[in-house]
Short mmCIF file of the C-alpha atoms (twelve columns), coordinates in Angstrom:
data_MODEL
# 
_entry.id   MODEL 
# 
loop_
_atom_site.group_PDB 
_atom_site.id 
_atom_site.type_symbol 
_atom_site.label_atom_id 
_atom_site.label_alt_id 
_atom_site.label_comp_id 
_atom_site.label_asym_id 
_atom_site.label_seq_id 
_atom_site.Cartn_x 
_atom_site.Cartn_y 
_atom_site.Cartn_z 
_atom_site.pdbx_PDB_model_num 
ATOM 1   C CA . UNK A 1   -17.739 14.600  -13.371 1 
ATOM 2   C CA . UNK A 2   -14.859 12.279  -14.166 1 
ATOM 3   C CA . UNK A 3   -14.458 8.725   -12.950 1 
ATOM 4   C CA . UNK A 4   -10.890 8.417   -14.241 1 
ATOM 5   C CA . UNK A 5   -8.730  6.563   -11.705 1 
ATOM 6   C CA . UNK A 6   -5.656  8.726   -12.335 1 
ATOM 7   C CA . UNK A 7   -7.559  11.978  -11.852 1 
ATOM 8   C CA . UNK A 8   -8.914  10.772  -8.515  1 
ATOM 9   C CA . UNK A 9   -5.452  9.712   -7.370  1 
ATOM 10  C CA . UNK A 10  -4.162  13.223  -8.104  1 
ATOM 11  C CA . UNK A 11  -7.083  14.699  -6.179  1 
ATOM 12  C CA . UNK A 12  -6.439  12.354  -3.248  1 
ATOM 13  C CA . UNK A 13  -2.755  13.247  -3.153  1 
ATOM 14  C CA . UNK A 14  -3.647  16.942  -3.137  1 
ATOM 15  C CA . UNK A 15  -5.975  16.217  -0.207  1 
ATOM 16  C CA . UNK A 16  -3.151  14.441  1.649   1 
ATOM 17  C CA . UNK A 17  -0.816  17.397  1.086   1 
ATOM 18  C CA . UNK A 18  -3.526  19.790  2.298   1 
ATOM 19  C CA . UNK A 19  -3.798  17.695  5.473   1 
ATOM 20  C CA . UNK A 20  -0.037  18.228  5.908   1 
ATOM 21  C CA . UNK A 21  0.802   14.536  5.972   1 
ATOM 22  C CA . UNK A 22  4.502   13.784  5.929   1 
ATOM 23  C CA . UNK A 23  6.182   13.741  2.524   1 
ATOM 24  C CA . UNK A 24  7.312   10.152  3.210   1 
ATOM 25  C CA . UNK A 25  3.715   9.031   3.789   1 
ATOM 26  C CA . UNK A 26  2.533   10.771  0.643   1 
ATOM 27  C CA . UNK A 27  5.344   9.157   -1.353  1 
ATOM 28  C CA . UNK A 28  4.368   5.688   -0.112  1 
ATOM 29  C CA . UNK A 29  0.673   6.316   -0.784  1 
ATOM 30  C CA . UNK A 30  1.395   7.698   -4.253  1 
ATOM 31  C CA . UNK A 31  3.538   4.682   -5.145  1 
ATOM 32  C CA . UNK A 32  0.819   2.272   -4.033  1 
ATOM 33  C CA . UNK A 33  -1.853  4.132   -6.007  1 
ATOM 34  C CA . UNK A 34  0.311   4.297   -9.130  1 
ATOM 35  C CA . UNK A 35  1.194   0.613   -8.952  1 
ATOM 36  C CA . UNK A 36  -2.458  -0.331  -8.537  1 
ATOM 37  C CA . UNK A 37  -3.320  1.996   -11.434 1 
ATOM 38  C CA . UNK A 38  -0.791  0.201   -13.633 1 
ATOM 39  C CA . UNK A 39  -2.254  -3.143  -12.575 1 
ATOM 40  C CA . UNK A 40  -5.804  -1.957  -13.254 1 
ATOM 41  C CA . UNK A 41  -4.789  -0.564  -16.648 1 
ATOM 42  C CA . UNK A 42  -3.352  -3.926  -17.644 1 
ATOM 43  C CA . UNK A 43  -6.782  -5.403  -16.855 1 
ATOM 44  C CA . UNK A 44  -8.723  -2.763  -18.789 1 
ATOM 45  C CA . UNK A 45  -10.024 -0.924  -15.713 1 
ATOM 46  C CA . UNK A 46  -9.711  2.838   -16.065 1 
ATOM 47  C CA . UNK A 47  -12.320 4.244   -13.723 1 
ATOM 48  C CA . UNK A 48  -12.851 3.988   -9.988  1 
ATOM 49  C CA . UNK A 49  -16.358 2.612   -10.332 1 
ATOM 50  C CA . UNK A 50  -14.936 -0.406  -12.151 1 
ATOM 51  C CA . UNK A 51  -12.506 -1.388  -9.400  1 
ATOM 52  C CA . UNK A 52  -13.600 -4.598  -7.716  1 
ATOM 53  C CA . UNK A 53  -12.266 -6.553  -4.769  1 
ATOM 54  C CA . UNK A 54  -10.849 -9.142  -7.168  1 
ATOM 55  C CA . UNK A 55  -8.733  -6.459  -8.848  1 
ATOM 56  C CA . UNK A 56  -7.212  -5.357  -5.554  1 
ATOM 57  C CA . UNK A 57  -6.710  -8.953  -4.427  1 
ATOM 58  C CA . UNK A 58  -4.999  -9.739  -7.717  1 
ATOM 59  C CA . UNK A 59  -2.687  -6.784  -7.212  1 
ATOM 60  C CA . UNK A 60  -1.824  -7.845  -3.651  1 
ATOM 61  C CA . UNK A 61  -1.325  -11.420 -4.855  1 
ATOM 62  C CA . UNK A 62  1.086   -10.123 -7.515  1 
ATOM 63  C CA . UNK A 63  2.999   -8.147  -4.885  1 
ATOM 64  C CA . UNK A 64  3.272   -11.201 -2.648  1 
ATOM 65  C CA . UNK A 65  4.713   -13.156 -5.567  1 
ATOM 66  C CA . UNK A 66  7.223   -10.472 -6.564  1 
ATOM 67  C CA . UNK A 67  7.975   -8.479  -3.414  1 
ATOM 68  C CA . UNK A 68  8.136   -9.015  0.323   1 
ATOM 69  C CA . UNK A 69  5.033   -9.566  2.461   1 
ATOM 70  C CA . UNK A 70  5.882   -6.309  4.265   1 
ATOM 71  C CA . UNK A 71  5.728   -4.411  0.965   1 
ATOM 72  C CA . UNK A 72  2.388   -6.011  0.095   1 
ATOM 73  C CA . UNK A 73  1.033   -5.089  3.538   1 
ATOM 74  C CA . UNK A 74  2.309   -1.528  3.169   1 
ATOM 75  C CA . UNK A 75  0.608   -1.139  -0.221  1 
ATOM 76  C CA . UNK A 76  -2.586  -2.719  1.140   1 
ATOM 77  C CA . UNK A 77  -2.805  -0.171  3.960   1 
ATOM 78  C CA . UNK A 78  -2.125  2.737   1.617   1 
ATOM 79  C CA . UNK A 79  -4.848  1.591   -0.773  1 
ATOM 80  C CA . UNK A 80  -7.297  1.238   2.104   1 
ATOM 81  C CA . UNK A 81  -6.837  4.971   2.653   1 
ATOM 82  C CA . UNK A 82  -7.421  5.751   -1.022  1 
ATOM 83  C CA . UNK A 83  -10.664 3.783   -1.201  1 
ATOM 84  C CA . UNK A 84  -11.871 5.140   2.159   1 
ATOM 85  C CA . UNK A 85  -11.312 8.655   0.801   1 
ATOM 86  C CA . UNK A 86  -13.180 7.809   -2.416  1 
ATOM 87  C CA . UNK A 87  -16.109 6.494   -0.350  1 
ATOM 88  C CA . UNK A 88  -16.041 9.572   1.918   1 
ATOM 89  C CA . UNK A 89  -16.102 11.778  -1.170  1 
ATOM 90  C CA . UNK A 90  -19.061 9.695   -2.437  1 
ATOM 91  C CA . UNK A 91  -17.223 8.856   -5.644  1 
ATOM 92  C CA . UNK A 92  -17.842 5.168   -4.927  1 
ATOM 93  C CA . UNK A 93  -20.651 3.687   -2.855  1 
ATOM 94  C CA . UNK A 94  -18.415 1.332   -0.878  1 
ATOM 95  C CA . UNK A 95  -14.743 0.499   -0.857  1 
ATOM 96  C CA . UNK A 96  -13.818 -2.666  -2.754  1 
ATOM 97  C CA . UNK A 97  -11.500 -3.302  0.212   1 
ATOM 98  C CA . UNK A 98  -14.268 -2.986  2.818   1 
ATOM 99  C CA . UNK A 99  -14.011 -6.545  4.115   1 
ATOM 100 C CA . UNK A 100 -10.538 -7.423  2.882   1 
ATOM 101 C CA . UNK A 101 -7.955  -8.592  5.388   1 
ATOM 102 C CA . UNK A 102 -4.353  -7.424  5.067   1 
ATOM 103 C CA . UNK A 103 -1.695  -9.924  4.061   1 
ATOM 104 C CA . UNK A 104 0.081   -11.657 6.918   1 
ATOM 105 C CA . UNK A 105 3.637   -10.496 7.445   1 
ATOM 106 C CA . UNK A 106 5.623   -13.337 8.998   1 
ATOM 107 C CA . UNK A 107 7.971   -12.426 11.818  1 
ATOM 108 C CA . UNK A 108 11.604  -12.290 10.848  1 
ATOM 109 C CA . UNK A 109 13.605  -12.785 14.031  1 
ATOM 110 C CA . UNK A 110 16.926  -11.015 14.224  1 
ATOM 111 C CA . UNK A 111 19.749  -13.547 14.243  1 
ATOM 112 C CA . UNK A 112 21.563  -13.792 17.566  1 
ATOM 113 C CA . UNK A 113 25.334  -13.556 17.537  1 
ATOM 114 C CA . UNK A 114 27.141  -16.700 18.592  1 
ATOM 115 C CA . UNK A 115 29.830  -16.504 21.284  1 
ATOM 116 C CA . UNK A 116 32.722  -16.129 18.833  1 
ATOM 117 C CA . UNK A 117 31.023  -13.302 16.930  1 
ATOM 118 C CA . UNK A 118 30.108  -11.548 20.177  1 
ATOM 119 C CA . UNK A 119 33.715  -11.820 21.445  1 
ATOM 120 C CA . UNK A 120 35.012  -10.413 18.137  1 
ATOM 121 C CA . UNK A 121 32.540  -7.536  18.343  1 
ATOM 122 C CA . UNK A 122 33.536  -6.703  21.922  1 
ATOM 123 C CA . UNK A 123 37.221  -6.918  21.009  1 
ATOM 124 C CA . UNK A 124 36.640  -4.482  18.106  1 
ATOM 125 C CA . UNK A 125 35.025  -2.049  20.538  1 
ATOM 126 C CA . UNK A 126 38.018  -2.194  22.880  1 
ATOM 127 C CA . UNK A 127 40.037  -0.162  20.448  1 
# 
């Protein structure tokens, strides 16, 4: 039996395809798993048994520093699914994300048009 992270990711993705999840979902999940794999590799972690909460937190911290909070939250939720699957398959005893909280995504209110912009928009719609 292998404990290679990459081999398990491929197996998980096959499982997602077999469940007929949308291609968009699988693409997002695959990207998250690959990015975490790259992060783990740079820290010398190559097998699923070696993944610790600190590794995942470090990855999410890196995403928050380099990407948007929404991207970090998206990756977090995808990785939750990966580690839940690994636990269900009994490849790991518990998910390293078991008690982790997702990153907060601040609200980004849509700017409201001022009166002049609204008038210009309505005039443009008049033809």
